[in-house]
Short mmCIF file of C-alpha atoms in Angstrom, two decimals:
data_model
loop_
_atom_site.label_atom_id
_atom_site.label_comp_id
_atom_site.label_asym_id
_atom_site.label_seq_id
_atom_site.Cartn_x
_atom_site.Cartn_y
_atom_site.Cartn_z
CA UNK I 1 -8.53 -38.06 -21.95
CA UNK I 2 -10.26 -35.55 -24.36
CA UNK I 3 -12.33 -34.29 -21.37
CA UNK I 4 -8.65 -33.42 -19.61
CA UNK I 5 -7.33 -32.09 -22.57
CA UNK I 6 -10.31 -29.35 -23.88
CA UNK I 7 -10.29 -28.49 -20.08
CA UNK I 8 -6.15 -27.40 -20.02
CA UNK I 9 -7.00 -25.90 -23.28
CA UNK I 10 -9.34 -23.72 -21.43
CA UNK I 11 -7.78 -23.16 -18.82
CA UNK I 12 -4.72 -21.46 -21.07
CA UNK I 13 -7.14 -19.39 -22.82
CA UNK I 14 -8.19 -17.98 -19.84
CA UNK I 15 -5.16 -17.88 -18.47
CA UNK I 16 -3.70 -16.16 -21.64
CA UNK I 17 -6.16 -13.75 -21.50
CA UNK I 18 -5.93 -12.72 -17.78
CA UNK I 19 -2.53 -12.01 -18.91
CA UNK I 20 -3.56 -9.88 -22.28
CA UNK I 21 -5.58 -8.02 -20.28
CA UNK I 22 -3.46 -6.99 -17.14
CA UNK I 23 -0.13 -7.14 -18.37
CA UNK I 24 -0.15 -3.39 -20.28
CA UNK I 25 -2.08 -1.74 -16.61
CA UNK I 26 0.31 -3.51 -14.18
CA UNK I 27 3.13 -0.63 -14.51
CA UNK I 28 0.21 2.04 -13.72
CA UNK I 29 -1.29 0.04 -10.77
CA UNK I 30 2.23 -0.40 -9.40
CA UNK I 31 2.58 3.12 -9.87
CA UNK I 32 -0.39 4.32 -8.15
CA UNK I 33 0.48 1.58 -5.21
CA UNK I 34 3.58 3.10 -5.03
CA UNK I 35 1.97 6.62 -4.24
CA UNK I 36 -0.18 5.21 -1.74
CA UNK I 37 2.14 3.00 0.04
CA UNK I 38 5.57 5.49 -0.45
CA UNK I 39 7.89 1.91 -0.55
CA UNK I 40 8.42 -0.08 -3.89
CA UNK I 41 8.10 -3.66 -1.55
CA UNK I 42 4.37 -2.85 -0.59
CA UNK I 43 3.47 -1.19 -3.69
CA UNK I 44 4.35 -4.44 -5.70
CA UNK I 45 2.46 -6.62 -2.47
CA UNK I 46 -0.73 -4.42 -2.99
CA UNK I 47 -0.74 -5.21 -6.45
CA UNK I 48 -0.29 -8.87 -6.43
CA UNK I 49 -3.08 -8.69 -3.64
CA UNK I 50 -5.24 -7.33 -6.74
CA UNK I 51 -4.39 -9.26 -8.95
CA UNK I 52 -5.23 -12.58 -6.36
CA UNK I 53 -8.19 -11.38 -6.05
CA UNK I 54 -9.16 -10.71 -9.90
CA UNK I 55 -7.55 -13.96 -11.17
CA UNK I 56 -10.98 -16.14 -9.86
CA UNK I 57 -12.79 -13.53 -12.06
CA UNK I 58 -10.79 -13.54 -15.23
CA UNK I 59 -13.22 -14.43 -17.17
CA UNK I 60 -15.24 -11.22 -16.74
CA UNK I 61 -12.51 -8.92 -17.01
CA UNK I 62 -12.95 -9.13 -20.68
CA UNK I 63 -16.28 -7.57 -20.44
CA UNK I 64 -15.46 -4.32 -18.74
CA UNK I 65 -15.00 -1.27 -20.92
CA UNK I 66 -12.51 0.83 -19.60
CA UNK I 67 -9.98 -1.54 -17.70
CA UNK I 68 -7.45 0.78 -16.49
CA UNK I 69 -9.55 2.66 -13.64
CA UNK I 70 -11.87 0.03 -12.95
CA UNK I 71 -8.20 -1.80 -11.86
CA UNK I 72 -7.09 1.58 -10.36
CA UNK I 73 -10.87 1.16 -8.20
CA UNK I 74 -10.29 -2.15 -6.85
CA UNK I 75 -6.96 -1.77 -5.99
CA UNK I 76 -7.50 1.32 -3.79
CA UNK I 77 -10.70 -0.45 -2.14
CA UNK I 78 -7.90 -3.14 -1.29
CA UNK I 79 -5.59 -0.22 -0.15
CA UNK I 80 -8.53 1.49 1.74
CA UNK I 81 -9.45 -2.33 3.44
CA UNK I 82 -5.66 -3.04 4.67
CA UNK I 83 -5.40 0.17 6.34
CA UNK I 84 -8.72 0.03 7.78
CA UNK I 85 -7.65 -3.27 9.26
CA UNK I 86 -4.32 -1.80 10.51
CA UNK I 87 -5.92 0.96 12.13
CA UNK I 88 -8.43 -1.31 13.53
CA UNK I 89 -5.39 -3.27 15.34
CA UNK I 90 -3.81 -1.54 18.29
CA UNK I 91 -0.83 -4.41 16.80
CA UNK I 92 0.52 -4.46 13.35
CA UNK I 93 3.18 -5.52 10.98
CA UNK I 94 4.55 -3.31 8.67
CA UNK I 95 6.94 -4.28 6.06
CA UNK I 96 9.85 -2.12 6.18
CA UNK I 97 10.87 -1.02 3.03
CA UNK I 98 13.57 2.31 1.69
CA UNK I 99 13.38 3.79 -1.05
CA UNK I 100 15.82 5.04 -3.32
CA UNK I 101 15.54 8.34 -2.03
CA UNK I 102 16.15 6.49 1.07
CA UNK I 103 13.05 7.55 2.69
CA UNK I 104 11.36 4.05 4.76
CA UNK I 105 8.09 3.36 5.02
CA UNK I 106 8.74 3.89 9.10
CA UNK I 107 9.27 6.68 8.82
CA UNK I 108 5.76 7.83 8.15
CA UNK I 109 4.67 6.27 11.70
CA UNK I 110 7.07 9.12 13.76
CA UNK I 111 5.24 13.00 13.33
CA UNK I 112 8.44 14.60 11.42
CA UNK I 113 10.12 17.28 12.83
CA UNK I 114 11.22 19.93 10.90
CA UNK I 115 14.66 19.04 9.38
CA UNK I 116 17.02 22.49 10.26
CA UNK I 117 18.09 22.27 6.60
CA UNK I 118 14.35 22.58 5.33
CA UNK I 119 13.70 26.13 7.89
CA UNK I 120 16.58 27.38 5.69
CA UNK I 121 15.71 27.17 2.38
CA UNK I 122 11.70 27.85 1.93
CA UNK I 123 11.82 26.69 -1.68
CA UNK I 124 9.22 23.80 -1.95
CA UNK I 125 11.19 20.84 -2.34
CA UNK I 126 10.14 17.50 -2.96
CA UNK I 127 10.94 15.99 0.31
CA UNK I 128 8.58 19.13 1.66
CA UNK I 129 6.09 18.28 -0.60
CA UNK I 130 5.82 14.34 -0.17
CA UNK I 131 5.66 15.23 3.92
CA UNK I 132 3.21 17.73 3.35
CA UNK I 133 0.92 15.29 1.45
CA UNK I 134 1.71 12.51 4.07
CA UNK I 135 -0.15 15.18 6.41
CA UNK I 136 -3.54 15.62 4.80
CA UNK I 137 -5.98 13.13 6.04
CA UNK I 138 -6.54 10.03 3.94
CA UNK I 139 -9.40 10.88 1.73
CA UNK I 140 -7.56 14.25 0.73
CA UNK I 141 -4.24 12.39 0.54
CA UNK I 142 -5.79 9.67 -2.18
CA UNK I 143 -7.58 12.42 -4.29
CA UNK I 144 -4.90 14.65 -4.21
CA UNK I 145 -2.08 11.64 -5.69
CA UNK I 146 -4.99 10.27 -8.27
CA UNK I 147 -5.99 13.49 -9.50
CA UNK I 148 -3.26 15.81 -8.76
CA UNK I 149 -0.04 13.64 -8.92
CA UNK I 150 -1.42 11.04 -11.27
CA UNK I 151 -3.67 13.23 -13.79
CA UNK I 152 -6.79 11.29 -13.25
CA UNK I 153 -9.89 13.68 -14.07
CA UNK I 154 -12.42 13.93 -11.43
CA UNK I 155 -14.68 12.05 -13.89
CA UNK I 156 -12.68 8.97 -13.30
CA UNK I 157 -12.49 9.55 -9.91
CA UNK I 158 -16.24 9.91 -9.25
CA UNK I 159 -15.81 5.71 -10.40
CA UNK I 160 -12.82 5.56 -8.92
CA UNK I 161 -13.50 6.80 -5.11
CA UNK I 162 -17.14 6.02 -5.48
CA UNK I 163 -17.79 9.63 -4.32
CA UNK I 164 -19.98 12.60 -6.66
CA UNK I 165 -17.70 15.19 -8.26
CA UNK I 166 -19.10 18.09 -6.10
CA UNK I 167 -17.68 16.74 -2.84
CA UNK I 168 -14.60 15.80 -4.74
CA UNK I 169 -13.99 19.36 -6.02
CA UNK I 170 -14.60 20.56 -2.35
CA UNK I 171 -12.12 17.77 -0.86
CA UNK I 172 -9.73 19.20 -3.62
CA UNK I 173 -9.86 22.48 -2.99
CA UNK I 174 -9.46 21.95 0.87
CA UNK I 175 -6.61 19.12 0.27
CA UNK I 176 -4.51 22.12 -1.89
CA UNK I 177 -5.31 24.75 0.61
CA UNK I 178 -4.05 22.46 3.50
CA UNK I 179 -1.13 22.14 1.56
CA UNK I 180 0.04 25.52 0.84
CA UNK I 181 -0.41 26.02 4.16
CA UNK I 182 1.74 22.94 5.07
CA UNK I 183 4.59 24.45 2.54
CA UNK I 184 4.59 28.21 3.76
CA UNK I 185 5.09 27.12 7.01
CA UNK Z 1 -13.53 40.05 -13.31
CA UNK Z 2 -11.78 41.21 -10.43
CA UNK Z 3 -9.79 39.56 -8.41
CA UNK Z 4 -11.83 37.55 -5.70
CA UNK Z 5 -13.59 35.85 -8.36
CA UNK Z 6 -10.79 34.91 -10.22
CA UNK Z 7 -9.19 33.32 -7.54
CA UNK Z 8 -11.79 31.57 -7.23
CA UNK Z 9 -11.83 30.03 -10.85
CA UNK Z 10 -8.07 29.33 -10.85
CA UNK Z 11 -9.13 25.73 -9.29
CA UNK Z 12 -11.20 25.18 -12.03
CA UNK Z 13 -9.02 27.00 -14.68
CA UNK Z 14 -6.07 24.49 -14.05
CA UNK Z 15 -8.53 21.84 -14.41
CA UNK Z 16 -10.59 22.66 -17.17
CA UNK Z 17 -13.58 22.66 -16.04
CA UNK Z 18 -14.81 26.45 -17.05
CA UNK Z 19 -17.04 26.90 -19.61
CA UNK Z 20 -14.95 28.61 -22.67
CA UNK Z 21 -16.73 32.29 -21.59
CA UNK Z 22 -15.52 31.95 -18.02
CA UNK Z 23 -12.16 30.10 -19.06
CA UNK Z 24 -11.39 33.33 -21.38
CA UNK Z 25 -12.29 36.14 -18.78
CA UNK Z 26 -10.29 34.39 -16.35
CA UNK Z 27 -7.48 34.03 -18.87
CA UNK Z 28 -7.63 37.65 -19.55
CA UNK Z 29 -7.70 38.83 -15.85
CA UNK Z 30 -4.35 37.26 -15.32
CA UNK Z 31 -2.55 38.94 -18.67
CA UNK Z 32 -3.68 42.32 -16.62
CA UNK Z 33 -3.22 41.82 -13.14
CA UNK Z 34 0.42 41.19 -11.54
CA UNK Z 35 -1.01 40.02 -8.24
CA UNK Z 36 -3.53 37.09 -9.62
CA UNK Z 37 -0.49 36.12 -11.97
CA UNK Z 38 1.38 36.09 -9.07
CA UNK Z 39 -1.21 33.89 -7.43
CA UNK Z 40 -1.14 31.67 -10.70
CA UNK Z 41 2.21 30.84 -11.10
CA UNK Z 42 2.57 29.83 -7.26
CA UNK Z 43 -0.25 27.47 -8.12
CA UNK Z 44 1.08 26.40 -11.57
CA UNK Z 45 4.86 25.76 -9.56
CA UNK Z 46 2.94 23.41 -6.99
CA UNK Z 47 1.21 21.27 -9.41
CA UNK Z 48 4.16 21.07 -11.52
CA UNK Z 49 5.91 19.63 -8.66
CA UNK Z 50 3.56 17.26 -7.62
CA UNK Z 51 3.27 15.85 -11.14
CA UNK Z 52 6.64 15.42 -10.82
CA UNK Z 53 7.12 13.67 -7.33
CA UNK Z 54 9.10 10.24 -8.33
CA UNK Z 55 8.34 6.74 -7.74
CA UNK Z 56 10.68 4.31 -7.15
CA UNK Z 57 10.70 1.75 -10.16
CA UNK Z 58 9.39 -1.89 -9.60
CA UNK Z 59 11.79 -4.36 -8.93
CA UNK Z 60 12.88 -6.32 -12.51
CA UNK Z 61 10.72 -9.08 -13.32
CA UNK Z 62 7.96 -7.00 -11.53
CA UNK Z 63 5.11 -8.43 -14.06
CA UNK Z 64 6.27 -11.67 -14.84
CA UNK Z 65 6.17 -12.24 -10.66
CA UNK Z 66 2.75 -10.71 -9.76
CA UNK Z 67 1.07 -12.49 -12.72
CA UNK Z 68 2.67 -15.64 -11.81
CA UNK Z 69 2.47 -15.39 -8.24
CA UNK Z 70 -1.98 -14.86 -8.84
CA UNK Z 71 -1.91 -17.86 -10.93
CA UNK Z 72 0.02 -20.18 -8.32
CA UNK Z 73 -2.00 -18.91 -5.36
CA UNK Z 74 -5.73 -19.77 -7.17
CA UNK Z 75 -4.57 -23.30 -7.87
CA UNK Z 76 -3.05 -23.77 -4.81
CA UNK Z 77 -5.88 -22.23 -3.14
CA UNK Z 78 -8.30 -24.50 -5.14
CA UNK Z 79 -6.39 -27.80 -4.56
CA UNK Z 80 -5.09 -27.28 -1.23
CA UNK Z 81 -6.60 -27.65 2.34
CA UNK Z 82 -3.59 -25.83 4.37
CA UNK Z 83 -3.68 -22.87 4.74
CA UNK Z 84 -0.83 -20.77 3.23
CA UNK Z 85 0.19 -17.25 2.05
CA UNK Z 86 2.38 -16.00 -0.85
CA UNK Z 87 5.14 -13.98 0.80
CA UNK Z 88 4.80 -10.21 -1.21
CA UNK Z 89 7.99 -8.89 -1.92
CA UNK Z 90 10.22 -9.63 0.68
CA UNK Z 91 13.02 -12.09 -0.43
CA UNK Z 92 12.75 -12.22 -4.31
CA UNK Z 93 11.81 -15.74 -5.95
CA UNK Z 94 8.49 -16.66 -4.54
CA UNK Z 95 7.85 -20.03 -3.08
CA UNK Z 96 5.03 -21.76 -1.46
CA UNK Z 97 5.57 -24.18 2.03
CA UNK Z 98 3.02 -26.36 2.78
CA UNK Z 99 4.33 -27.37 6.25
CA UNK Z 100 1.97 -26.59 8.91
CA UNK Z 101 3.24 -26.10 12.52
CA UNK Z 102 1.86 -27.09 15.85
CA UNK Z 103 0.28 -24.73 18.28
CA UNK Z 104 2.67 -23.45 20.43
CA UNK Z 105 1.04 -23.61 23.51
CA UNK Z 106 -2.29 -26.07 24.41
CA UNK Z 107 -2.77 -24.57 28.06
CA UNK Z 108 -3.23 -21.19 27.33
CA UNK Z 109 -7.46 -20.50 27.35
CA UNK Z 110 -7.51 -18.67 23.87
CA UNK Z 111 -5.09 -18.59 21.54
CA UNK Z 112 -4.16 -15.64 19.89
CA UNK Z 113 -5.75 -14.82 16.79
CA UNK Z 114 -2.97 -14.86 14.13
CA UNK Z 115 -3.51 -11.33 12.82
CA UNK Z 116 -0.29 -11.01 10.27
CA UNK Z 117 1.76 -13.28 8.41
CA UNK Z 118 5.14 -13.14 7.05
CA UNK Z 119 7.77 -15.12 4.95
CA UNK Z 120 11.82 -15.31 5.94
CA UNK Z 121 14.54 -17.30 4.42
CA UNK Z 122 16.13 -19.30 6.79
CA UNK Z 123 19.45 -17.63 8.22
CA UNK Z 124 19.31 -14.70 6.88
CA UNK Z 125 18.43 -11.64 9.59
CA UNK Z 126 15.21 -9.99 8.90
CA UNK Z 127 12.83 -7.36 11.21
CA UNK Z 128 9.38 -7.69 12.54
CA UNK Z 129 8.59 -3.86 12.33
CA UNK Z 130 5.20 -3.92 14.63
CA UNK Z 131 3.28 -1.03 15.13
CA UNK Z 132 2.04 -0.32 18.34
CA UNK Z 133 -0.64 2.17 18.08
CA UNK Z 134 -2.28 3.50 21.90
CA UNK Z 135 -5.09 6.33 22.47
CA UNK Z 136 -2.73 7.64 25.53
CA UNK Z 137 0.79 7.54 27.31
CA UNK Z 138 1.31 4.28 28.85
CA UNK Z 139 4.56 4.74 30.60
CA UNK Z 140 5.85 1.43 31.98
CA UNK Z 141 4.29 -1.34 29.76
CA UNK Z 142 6.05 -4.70 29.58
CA UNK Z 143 6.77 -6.11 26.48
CA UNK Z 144 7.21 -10.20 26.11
CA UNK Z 145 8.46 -11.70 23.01
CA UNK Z 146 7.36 -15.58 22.69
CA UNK Z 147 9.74 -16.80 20.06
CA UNK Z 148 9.57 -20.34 18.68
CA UNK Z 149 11.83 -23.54 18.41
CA UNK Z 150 14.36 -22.22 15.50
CA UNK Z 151 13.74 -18.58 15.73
CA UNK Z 152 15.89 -16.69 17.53
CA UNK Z 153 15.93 -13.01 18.64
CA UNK Z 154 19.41 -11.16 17.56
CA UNK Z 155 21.46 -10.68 20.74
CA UNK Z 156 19.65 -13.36 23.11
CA UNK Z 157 20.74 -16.62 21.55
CA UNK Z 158 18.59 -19.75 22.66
CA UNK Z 159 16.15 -17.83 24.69
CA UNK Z 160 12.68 -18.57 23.62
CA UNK Z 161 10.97 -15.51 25.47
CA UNK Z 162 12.23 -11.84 25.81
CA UNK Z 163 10.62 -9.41 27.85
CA UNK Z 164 11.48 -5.96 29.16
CA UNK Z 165 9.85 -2.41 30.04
CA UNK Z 166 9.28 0.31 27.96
CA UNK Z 167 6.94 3.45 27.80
CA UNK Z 168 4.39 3.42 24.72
CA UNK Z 169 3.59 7.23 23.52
CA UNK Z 170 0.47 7.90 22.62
CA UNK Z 171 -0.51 7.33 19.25
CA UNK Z 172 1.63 4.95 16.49
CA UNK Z 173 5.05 3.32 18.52
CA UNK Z 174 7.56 1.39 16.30
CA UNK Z 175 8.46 -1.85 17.64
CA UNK Z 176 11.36 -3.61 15.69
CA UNK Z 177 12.26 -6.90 16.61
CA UNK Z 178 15.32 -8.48 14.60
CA UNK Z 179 14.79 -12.30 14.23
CA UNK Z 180 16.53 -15.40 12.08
CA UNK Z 181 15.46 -18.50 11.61
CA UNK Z 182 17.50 -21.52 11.81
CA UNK Z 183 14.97 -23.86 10.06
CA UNK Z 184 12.39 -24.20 7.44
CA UNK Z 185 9.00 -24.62 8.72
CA UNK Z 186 5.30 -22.96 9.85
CA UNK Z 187 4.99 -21.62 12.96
CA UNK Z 188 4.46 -18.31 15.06
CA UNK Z 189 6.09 -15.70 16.91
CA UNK Z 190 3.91 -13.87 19.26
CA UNK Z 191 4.27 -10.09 21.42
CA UNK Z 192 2.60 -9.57 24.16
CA UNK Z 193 2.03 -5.87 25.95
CA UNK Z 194 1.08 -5.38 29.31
CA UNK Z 195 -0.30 -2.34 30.67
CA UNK Z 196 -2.31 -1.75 34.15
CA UNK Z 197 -3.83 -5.08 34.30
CA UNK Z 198 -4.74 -5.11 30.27
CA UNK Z 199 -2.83 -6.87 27.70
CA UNK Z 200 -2.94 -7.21 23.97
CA UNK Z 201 -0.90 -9.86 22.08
CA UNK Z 202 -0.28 -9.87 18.20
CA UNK Z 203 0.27 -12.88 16.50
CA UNK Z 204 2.77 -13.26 13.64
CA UNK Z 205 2.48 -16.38 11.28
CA UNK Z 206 5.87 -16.92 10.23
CA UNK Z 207 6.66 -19.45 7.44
CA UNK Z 208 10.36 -20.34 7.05
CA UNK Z 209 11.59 -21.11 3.73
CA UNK Z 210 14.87 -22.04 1.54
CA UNK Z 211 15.17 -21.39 -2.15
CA UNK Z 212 13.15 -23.69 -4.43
CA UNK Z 213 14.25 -23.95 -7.96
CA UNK Z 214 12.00 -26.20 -9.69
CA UNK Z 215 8.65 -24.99 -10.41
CA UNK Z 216 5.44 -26.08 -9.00
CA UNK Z 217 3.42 -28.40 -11.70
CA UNK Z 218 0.43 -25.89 -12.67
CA UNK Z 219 -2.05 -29.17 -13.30
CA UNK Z 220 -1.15 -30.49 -10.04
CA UNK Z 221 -4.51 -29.06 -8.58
CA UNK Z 222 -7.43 -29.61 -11.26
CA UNK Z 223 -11.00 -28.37 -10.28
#
């Protein structure tokens, strides 16, 4: 009986802590799902996925020094896996999902065409600029929302997208160049 | 500095990542020159703007379900020998079925491998949004919908397969299928495409739930 009980008492600590630890990130991570994914419903799926996966490893967590992009690391490997798997599938699902601004996640599968409205006014817009971005390829896309759109320093992101700050400040400067050339046109 | 060159440190500038020597020169180039100002505010305008692109806020109870949800899939994971997924955010008020459904069909020489999974609430419409993604044009494929006992495709009522033509564009094609269940359960939906001799067929794990209220003992499952 005392066996059962110091084991539940563990397991709440560890619970309790798994909780500690996540609970002030999970806003970000959703956050920086969200600018992957472009739908709230797969933002908050990708993060649950993380958090699945850390929950087996709670007790570690505790060790790691700077929690919030270590999180922000697996949770785009995860994002970086499912799409590779899509891709890999001439079949997928995809969870539809709109937006408050009423934009769907379907509608990133159809090349857009340019909305008459849009060849009117050339002002950058924020529906411009979310296409625009939608159009870089994937490793400029990610860098440009962490760094640009999220404020992560290219520090982080040399942890973050395992990659050496001189071909991230390359990618960067390409990513932005591809996209005021997506914008003036 | 002239101009070329500080062009070429505006990157940098915006990021901070001159030294204070070359931050400075640059600084003072643009308080002289109209055209590199001109340069810098277009820059200044776009990042502006993409700091400011919005994001749609979670859901309400957005922690309190994802740190729950983690929690109830390890011990369930740990204690059970079925196979099961945690619906993501599709119908709100997560639940876990543990029925497990029969194969639909024993003649076939390979089953499909189940590549997706999903989670419905019985009777209430919901879309299978599958993405069809080809290297060419393949005008004319057939498409055949195997639906199982108690799913039902809108507009064909009690017709367990659905097939037609269509042409697949090359590249990413949208296939929406509208579906509702009539019962709770595990089972599958599959689509098949045929092409010039060549098909593909997707498998969709489907499990089929009604609202549970009560909440699933944590110490159910010990390890």
């Amino acid at each position: 009986m005392m066996e059962k009980v110091i084991s539940l008492i563990r397991r709440d600590s560890a619970d309790s802590q798994f909780e500690t630890l996540l609970r002030p990130h999970l806003h970000h991570l959703y956050q920086v799902a969200f600018r992957f994914v472009g739908n709230a419903a797969d933002a908050e799926d990708l993060v649950q996925d993380v958090l699945v996966k850390l929950y087996p490893k709670r007790r570690q967590l505790a060790d790691i020094e700077t929690l919030r992009p270590w999180l922000t690391r697996v949770l785009y490997r995860m994002f970086i896996d499912q799409r590779r798997k899509m891709n890999r599938s001439p079949l997928s699902l995809v969870k539809g999902g709109v937006d408050e601004q009423g934009t769907s996640v379907l509608d990133r599968l159809h090349s857009p065409e340019p909305d008459p409205a849009d060849q009117v006014d050339r002002a950058i817009t924020r529906k411009r600029l979310q296409k625009a971005i939608n159009s870089l390829n994937h490793d400029q896309q990610s860098l440009c929302l962490l760094h640009d759109v999220e404020g992560y320093t290219l520090q982080e992101l040399e942890g973050i997208l395992e990659t050496p700050i001189g071909t991230l400040k390359s990618r960067l400067h390409r990513a932005r160049a591809r996209l005021r050339v997506l914008l003036a046109s | 500095m002239d101009c070329v060159i500080c062009k070429q440190h505006l990157d940098e500038y915006f990021d901070q990542g001159l030294d204070s020597a070359d931050y400075r020169r640059v600084q003072s180039h643009l308080e002289e020159c109209a055209p590199c100002r001109a340069v810098y505010d277009e820059e200044k305008n776009l990042r502006d703007m993409l700091r400011s692109l919005p994001v749609t806020p979670a859901n309400p109870g957005f922690s309190e379900r994802v740190l729950k949800g983690a929690k109830r899939e390890h011990r369930l994971r740990r204690g059970s020998r079925i196979g099961f997924s945690i619906g993501g955010a599709l119908a709100a008020g997560l639940l876990i079925l543990l029925l497990v459904g029969k194969p639909l069909w024993q003649a076939e020489q390979s089953l499909p491998t189940i590549m997706q999974e999903m989670t419905i609430a019985v009777n209430e419409p919901e879309t299978v949004n599958l993405v069809v993604n080809v290297p060419r044009d393949l005008p004319g494929s057939t498409f055949i919908i195997s639906l199982p006992a108690h799913v039902e495709m809108d507009g064909f009522p009690g017709q367990r397969q659905v097939s037609w033509t269509a042409d697949l564009r090359q590249g990413r094609n949208l296939l929406a299928l509208p579906i509702q269940a009539k019962n709770t359960g595990t089972t599958t939906l599959t689509a098949r495409i045929e092409h010039g001799g060549q098909s593909k067929t997707l498998a969709v794990r489907v499990y089929i739930q009604q609202q549970i209220t009560e909440e699933i003992n944590p110490y159910l499952f010990t390890g």
